[in-house]
mmCIF file of C-alpha atoms in Angstrom:
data_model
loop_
_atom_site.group_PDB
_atom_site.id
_atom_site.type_symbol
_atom_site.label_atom_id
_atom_site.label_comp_id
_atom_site.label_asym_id
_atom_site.label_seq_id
_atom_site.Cartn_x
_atom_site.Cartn_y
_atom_site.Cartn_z
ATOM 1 C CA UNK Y 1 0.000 0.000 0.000
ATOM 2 C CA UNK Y 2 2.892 2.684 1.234
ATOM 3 C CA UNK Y 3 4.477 1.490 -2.416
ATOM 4 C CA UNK Y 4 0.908 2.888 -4.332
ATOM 5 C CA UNK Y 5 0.437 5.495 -2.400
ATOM 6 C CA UNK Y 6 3.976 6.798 -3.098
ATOM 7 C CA UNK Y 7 3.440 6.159 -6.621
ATOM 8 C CA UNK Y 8 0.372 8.340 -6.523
ATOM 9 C CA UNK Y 9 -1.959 5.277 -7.309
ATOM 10 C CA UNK Y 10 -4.068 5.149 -3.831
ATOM 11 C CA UNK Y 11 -4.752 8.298 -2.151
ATOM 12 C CA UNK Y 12 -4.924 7.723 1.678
ATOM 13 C CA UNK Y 13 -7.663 9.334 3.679
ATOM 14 C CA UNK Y 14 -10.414 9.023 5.821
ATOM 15 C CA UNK Y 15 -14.143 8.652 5.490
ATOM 16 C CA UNK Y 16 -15.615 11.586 7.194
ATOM 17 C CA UNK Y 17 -19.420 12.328 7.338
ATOM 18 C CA UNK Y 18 -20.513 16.209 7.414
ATOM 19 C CA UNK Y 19 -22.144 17.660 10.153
ATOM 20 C CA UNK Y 20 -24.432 19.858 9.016
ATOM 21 C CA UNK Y 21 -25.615 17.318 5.514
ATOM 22 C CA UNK Y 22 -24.804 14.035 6.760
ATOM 23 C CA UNK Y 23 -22.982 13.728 3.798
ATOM 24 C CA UNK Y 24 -20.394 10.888 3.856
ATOM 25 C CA UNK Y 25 -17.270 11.216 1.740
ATOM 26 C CA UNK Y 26 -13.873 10.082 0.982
ATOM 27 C CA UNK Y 27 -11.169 13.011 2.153
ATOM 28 C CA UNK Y 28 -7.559 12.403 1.174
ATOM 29 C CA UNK Y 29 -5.008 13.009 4.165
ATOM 30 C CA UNK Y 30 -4.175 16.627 2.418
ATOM 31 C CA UNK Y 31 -8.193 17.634 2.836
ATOM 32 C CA UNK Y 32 -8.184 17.750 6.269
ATOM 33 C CA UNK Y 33 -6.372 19.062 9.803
ATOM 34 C CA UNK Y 34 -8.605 19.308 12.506
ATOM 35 C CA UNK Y 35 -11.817 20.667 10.808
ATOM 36 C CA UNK Y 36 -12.410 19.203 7.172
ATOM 37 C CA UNK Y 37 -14.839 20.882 4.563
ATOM 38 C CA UNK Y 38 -17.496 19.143 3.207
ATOM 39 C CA UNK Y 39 -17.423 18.500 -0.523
ATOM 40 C CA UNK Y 40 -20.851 18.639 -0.643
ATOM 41 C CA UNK Y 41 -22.457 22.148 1.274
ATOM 42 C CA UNK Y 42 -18.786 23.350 1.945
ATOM 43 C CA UNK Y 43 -19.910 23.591 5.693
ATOM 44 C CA UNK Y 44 -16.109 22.959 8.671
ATOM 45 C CA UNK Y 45 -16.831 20.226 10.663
ATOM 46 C CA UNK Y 46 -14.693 19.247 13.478
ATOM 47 C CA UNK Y 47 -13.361 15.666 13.279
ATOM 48 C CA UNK Y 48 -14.793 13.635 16.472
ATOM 49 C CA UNK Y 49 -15.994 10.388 16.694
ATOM 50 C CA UNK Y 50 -19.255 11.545 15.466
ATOM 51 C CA UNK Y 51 -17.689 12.194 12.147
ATOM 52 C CA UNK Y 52 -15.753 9.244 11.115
ATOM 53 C CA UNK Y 53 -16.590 6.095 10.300
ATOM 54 C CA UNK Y 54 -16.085 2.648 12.487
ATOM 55 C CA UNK Y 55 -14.730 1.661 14.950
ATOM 56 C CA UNK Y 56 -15.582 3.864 17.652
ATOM 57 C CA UNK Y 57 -12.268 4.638 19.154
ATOM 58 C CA UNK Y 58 -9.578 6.064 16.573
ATOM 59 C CA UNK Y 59 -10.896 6.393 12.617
ATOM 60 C CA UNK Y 60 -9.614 3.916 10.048
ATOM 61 C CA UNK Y 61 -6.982 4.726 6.977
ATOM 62 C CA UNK Y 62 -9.040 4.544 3.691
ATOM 63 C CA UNK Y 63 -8.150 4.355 0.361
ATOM 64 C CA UNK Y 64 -8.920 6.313 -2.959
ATOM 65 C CA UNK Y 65 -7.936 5.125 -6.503
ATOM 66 C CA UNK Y 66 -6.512 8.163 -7.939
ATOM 67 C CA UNK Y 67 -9.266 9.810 -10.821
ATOM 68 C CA UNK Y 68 -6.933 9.052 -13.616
ATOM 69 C CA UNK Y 69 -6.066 5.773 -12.594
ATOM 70 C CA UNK Y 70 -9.638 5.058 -12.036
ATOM 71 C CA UNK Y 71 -10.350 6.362 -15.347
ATOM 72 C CA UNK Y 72 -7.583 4.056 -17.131
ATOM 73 C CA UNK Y 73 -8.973 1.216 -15.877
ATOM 74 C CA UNK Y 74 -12.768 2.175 -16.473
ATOM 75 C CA UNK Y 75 -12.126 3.054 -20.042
ATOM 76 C CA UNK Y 76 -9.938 -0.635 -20.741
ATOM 77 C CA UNK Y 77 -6.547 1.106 -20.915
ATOM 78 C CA UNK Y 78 -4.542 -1.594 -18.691
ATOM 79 C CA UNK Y 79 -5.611 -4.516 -21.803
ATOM 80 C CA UNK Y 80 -2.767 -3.290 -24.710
ATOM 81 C CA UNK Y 81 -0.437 -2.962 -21.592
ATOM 82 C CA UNK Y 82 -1.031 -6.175 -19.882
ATOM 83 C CA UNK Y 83 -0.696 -7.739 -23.642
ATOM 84 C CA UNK Y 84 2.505 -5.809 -24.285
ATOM 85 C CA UNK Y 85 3.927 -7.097 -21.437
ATOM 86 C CA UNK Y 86 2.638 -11.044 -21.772
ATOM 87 C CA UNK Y 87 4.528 -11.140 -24.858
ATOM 88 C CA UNK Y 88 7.801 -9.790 -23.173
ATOM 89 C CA UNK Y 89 7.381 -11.935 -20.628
ATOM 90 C CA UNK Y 90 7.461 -14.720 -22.483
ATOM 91 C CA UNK Y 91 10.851 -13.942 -23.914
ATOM 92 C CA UNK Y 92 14.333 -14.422 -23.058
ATOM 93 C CA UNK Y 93 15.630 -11.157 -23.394
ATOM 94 C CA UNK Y 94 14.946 -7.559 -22.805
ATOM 95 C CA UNK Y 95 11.878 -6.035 -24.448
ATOM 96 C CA UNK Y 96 9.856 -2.863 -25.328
ATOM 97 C CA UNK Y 97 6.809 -1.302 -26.036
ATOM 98 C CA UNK Y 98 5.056 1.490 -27.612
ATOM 99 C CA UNK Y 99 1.554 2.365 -27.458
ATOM 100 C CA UNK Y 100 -1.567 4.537 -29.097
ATOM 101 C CA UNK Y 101 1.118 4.749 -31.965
ATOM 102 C CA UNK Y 102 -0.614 5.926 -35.875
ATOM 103 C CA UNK Y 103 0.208 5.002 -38.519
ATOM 104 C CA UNK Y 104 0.321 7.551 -41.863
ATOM 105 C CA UNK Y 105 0.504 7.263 -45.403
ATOM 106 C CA UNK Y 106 2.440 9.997 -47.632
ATOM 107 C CA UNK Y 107 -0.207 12.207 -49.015
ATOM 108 C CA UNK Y 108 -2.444 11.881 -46.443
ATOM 109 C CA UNK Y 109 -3.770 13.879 -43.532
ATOM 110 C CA UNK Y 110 -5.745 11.321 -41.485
ATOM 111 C CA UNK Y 111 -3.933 8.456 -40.105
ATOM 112 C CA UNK Y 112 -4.345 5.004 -41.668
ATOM 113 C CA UNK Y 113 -4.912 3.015 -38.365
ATOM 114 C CA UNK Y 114 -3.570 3.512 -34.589
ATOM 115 C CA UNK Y 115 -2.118 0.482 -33.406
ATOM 116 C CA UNK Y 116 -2.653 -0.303 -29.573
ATOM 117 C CA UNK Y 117 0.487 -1.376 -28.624
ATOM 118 C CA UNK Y 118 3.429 -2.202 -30.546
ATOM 119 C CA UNK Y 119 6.412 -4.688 -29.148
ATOM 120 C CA UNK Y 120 9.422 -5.814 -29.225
ATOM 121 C CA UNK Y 121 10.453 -9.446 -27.965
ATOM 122 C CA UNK Y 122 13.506 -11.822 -28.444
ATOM 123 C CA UNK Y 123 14.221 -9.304 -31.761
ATOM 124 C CA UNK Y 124 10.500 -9.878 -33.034
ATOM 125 C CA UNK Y 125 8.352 -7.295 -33.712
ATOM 126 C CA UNK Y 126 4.380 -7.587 -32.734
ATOM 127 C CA UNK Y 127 1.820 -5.317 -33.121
ATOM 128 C CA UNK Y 128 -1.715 -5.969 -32.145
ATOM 129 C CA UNK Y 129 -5.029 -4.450 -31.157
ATOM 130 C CA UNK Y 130 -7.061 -4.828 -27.330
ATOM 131 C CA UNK Y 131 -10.311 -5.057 -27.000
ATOM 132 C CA UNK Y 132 -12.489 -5.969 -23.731
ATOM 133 C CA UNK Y 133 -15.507 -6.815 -25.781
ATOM 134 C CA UNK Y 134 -13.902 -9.688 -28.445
ATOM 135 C CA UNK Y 135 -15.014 -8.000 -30.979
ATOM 136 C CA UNK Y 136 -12.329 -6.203 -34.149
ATOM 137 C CA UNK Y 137 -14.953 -4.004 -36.131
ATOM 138 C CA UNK Y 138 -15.938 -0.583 -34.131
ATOM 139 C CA UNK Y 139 -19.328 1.559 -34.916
ATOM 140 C CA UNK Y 140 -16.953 3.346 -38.006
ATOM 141 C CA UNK Y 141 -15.450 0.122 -39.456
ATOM 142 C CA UNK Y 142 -16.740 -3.270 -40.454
ATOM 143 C CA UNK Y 143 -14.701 -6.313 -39.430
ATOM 144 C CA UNK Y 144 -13.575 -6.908 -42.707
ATOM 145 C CA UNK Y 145 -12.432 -3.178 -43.131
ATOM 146 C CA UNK Y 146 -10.060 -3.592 -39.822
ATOM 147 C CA UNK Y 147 -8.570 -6.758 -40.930
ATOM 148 C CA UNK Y 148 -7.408 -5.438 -43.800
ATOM 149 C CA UNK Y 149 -5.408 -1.863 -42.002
ATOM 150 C CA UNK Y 150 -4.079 -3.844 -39.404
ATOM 151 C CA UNK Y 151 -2.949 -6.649 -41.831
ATOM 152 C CA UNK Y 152 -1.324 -3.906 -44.084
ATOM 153 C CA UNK Y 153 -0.109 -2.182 -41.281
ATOM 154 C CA UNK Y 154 1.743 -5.464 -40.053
ATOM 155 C CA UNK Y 155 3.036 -6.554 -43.800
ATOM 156 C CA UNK Y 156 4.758 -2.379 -44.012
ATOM 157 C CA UNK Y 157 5.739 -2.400 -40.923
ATOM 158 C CA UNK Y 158 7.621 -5.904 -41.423
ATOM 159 C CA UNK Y 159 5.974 -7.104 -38.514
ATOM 160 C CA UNK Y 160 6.677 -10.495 -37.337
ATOM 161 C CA UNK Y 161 3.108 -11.120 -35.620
ATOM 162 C CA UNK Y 162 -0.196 -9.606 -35.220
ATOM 163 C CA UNK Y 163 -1.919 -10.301 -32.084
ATOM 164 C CA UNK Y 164 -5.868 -9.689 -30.783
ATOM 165 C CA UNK Y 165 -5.779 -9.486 -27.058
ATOM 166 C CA UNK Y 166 -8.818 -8.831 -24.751
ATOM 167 C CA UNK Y 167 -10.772 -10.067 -22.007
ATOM 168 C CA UNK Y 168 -13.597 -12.124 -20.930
ATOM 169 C CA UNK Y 169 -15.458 -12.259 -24.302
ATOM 170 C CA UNK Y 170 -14.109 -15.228 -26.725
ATOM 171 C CA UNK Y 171 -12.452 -13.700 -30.180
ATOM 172 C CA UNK Y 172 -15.278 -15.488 -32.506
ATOM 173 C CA UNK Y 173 -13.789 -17.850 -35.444
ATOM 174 C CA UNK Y 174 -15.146 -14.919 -38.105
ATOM 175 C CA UNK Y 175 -12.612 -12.228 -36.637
ATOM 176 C CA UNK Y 176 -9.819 -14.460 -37.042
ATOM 177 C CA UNK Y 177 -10.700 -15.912 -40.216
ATOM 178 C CA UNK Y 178 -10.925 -12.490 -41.244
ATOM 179 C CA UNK Y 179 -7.436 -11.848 -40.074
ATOM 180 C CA UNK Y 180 -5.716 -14.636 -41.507
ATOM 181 C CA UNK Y 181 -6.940 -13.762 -44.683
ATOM 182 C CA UNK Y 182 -6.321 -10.538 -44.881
ATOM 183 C CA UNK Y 183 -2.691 -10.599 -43.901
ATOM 184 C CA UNK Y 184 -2.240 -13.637 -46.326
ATOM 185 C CA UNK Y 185 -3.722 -10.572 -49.197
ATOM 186 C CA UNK Y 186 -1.442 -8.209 -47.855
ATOM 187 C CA UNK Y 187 1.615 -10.298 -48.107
ATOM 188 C CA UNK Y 188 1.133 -12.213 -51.689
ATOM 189 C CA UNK Y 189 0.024 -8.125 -52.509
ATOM 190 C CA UNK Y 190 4.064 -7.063 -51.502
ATOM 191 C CA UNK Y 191 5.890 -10.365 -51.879
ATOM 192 C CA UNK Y 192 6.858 -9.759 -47.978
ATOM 193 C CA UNK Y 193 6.967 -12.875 -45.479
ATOM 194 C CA UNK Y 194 3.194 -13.679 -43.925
ATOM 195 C CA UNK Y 195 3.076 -12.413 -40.025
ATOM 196 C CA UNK Y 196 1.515 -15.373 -37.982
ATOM 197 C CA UNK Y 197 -1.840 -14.337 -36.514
ATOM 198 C CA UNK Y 198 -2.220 -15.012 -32.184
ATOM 199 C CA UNK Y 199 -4.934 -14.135 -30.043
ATOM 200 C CA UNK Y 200 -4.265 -13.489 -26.937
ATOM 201 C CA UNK Y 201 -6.539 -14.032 -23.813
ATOM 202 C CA UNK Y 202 -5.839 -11.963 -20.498
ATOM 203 C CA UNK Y 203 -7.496 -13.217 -17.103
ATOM 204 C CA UNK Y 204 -10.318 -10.190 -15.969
#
């Protein structure tokens, strides 16, 4: 705990209930002295026993994920990280990783695709896209449409793998159908070596 808290992943605090709203709230240990000030109607309350939480003698540390972390882990941020890092793992040597990286084509304004995370492991090169919901196509593209950018992204980029990690949900047999075929296009379209297709599947 002293590690995350030193990190700035937990906030430590107490939970302290107003005395004018009855409000109960989390307050991190920089929110309060003797008096704290209710997020709520503003209104100094003096911390007593009447204010804190159990047990009755001395109040208990709490604690807070920070908002951002929170927020990573709400919106599915930690899944192209925890992937990135199953494939070092799983290597004998040294890796790294890159992530939210786009990918451009001369000529054009809008990026082509934005890879999740890209890696490096044992001298082979991965990219791959993380989903928590098994599913490649999003509410823009089709499944057939994504196949094909992240194949041709892989063939250009000389990638040695392409990988589809999420959680929970199953990757259904369509989506990687639809992969293998399209980086088998991509490569017979260049000449370039095939990257192998994985799926990855990371505990919730």
């Amino acid at each position: 705990m002293d590690r995350l808290v030193t990190a700035g992943v937990l906030r430590r605090g107490l939970l302290l209930r107003c005395g004018r709203c009855d409000r109960l709230d989390f307050y991190g240990a920089d929110e309060f002295g003797g008096t704290f000030r209710c997020k709520t109607c503003t209104a100094d309350s003096v911390i007593t026993a009447e204010r804190w939480r159990d047990p009755p003698d001395e109040p208990l540390w709490y604690y807070a994920l920070d908002p951002l972390v929170a927020d990573f882990i709400e919106q599915h941020s930690d899944i192209p990280i925890r992937a990135a890092r199953s494939i070092i793992d799983r290597s004998r040597r040294p890796g790294d990783a890159s992530f939210e990286v786009e990918l451009t084509i001369d000529g054009q304004k809008r990026p082509f695709i934005e890879i999740d995370f890209a890696c490096i492991a044992d001298g082979r090169l991965y990219i791959g896209e993380a989903k928590s919901n098994g599913r490649l196509q999003t509410g823009k593209r089709g499944l057939e449409d994504m196949a094909r950018r992240l194949a041709e992204a892989a063939v250009k980029l000389n990638a040695d793998g392409l990988v589809v990690a999420g959680t929970g949900s199953e990757w259904s047999p369509a989506t990687i159908g639809a992969l293998e075929r399209a980086l088998s296009q991509a490569a017979s379209a260049t000449g370039r070596p095939t990257p192998t297709a994985e799926v990855l599947h990371l505990e919730d």
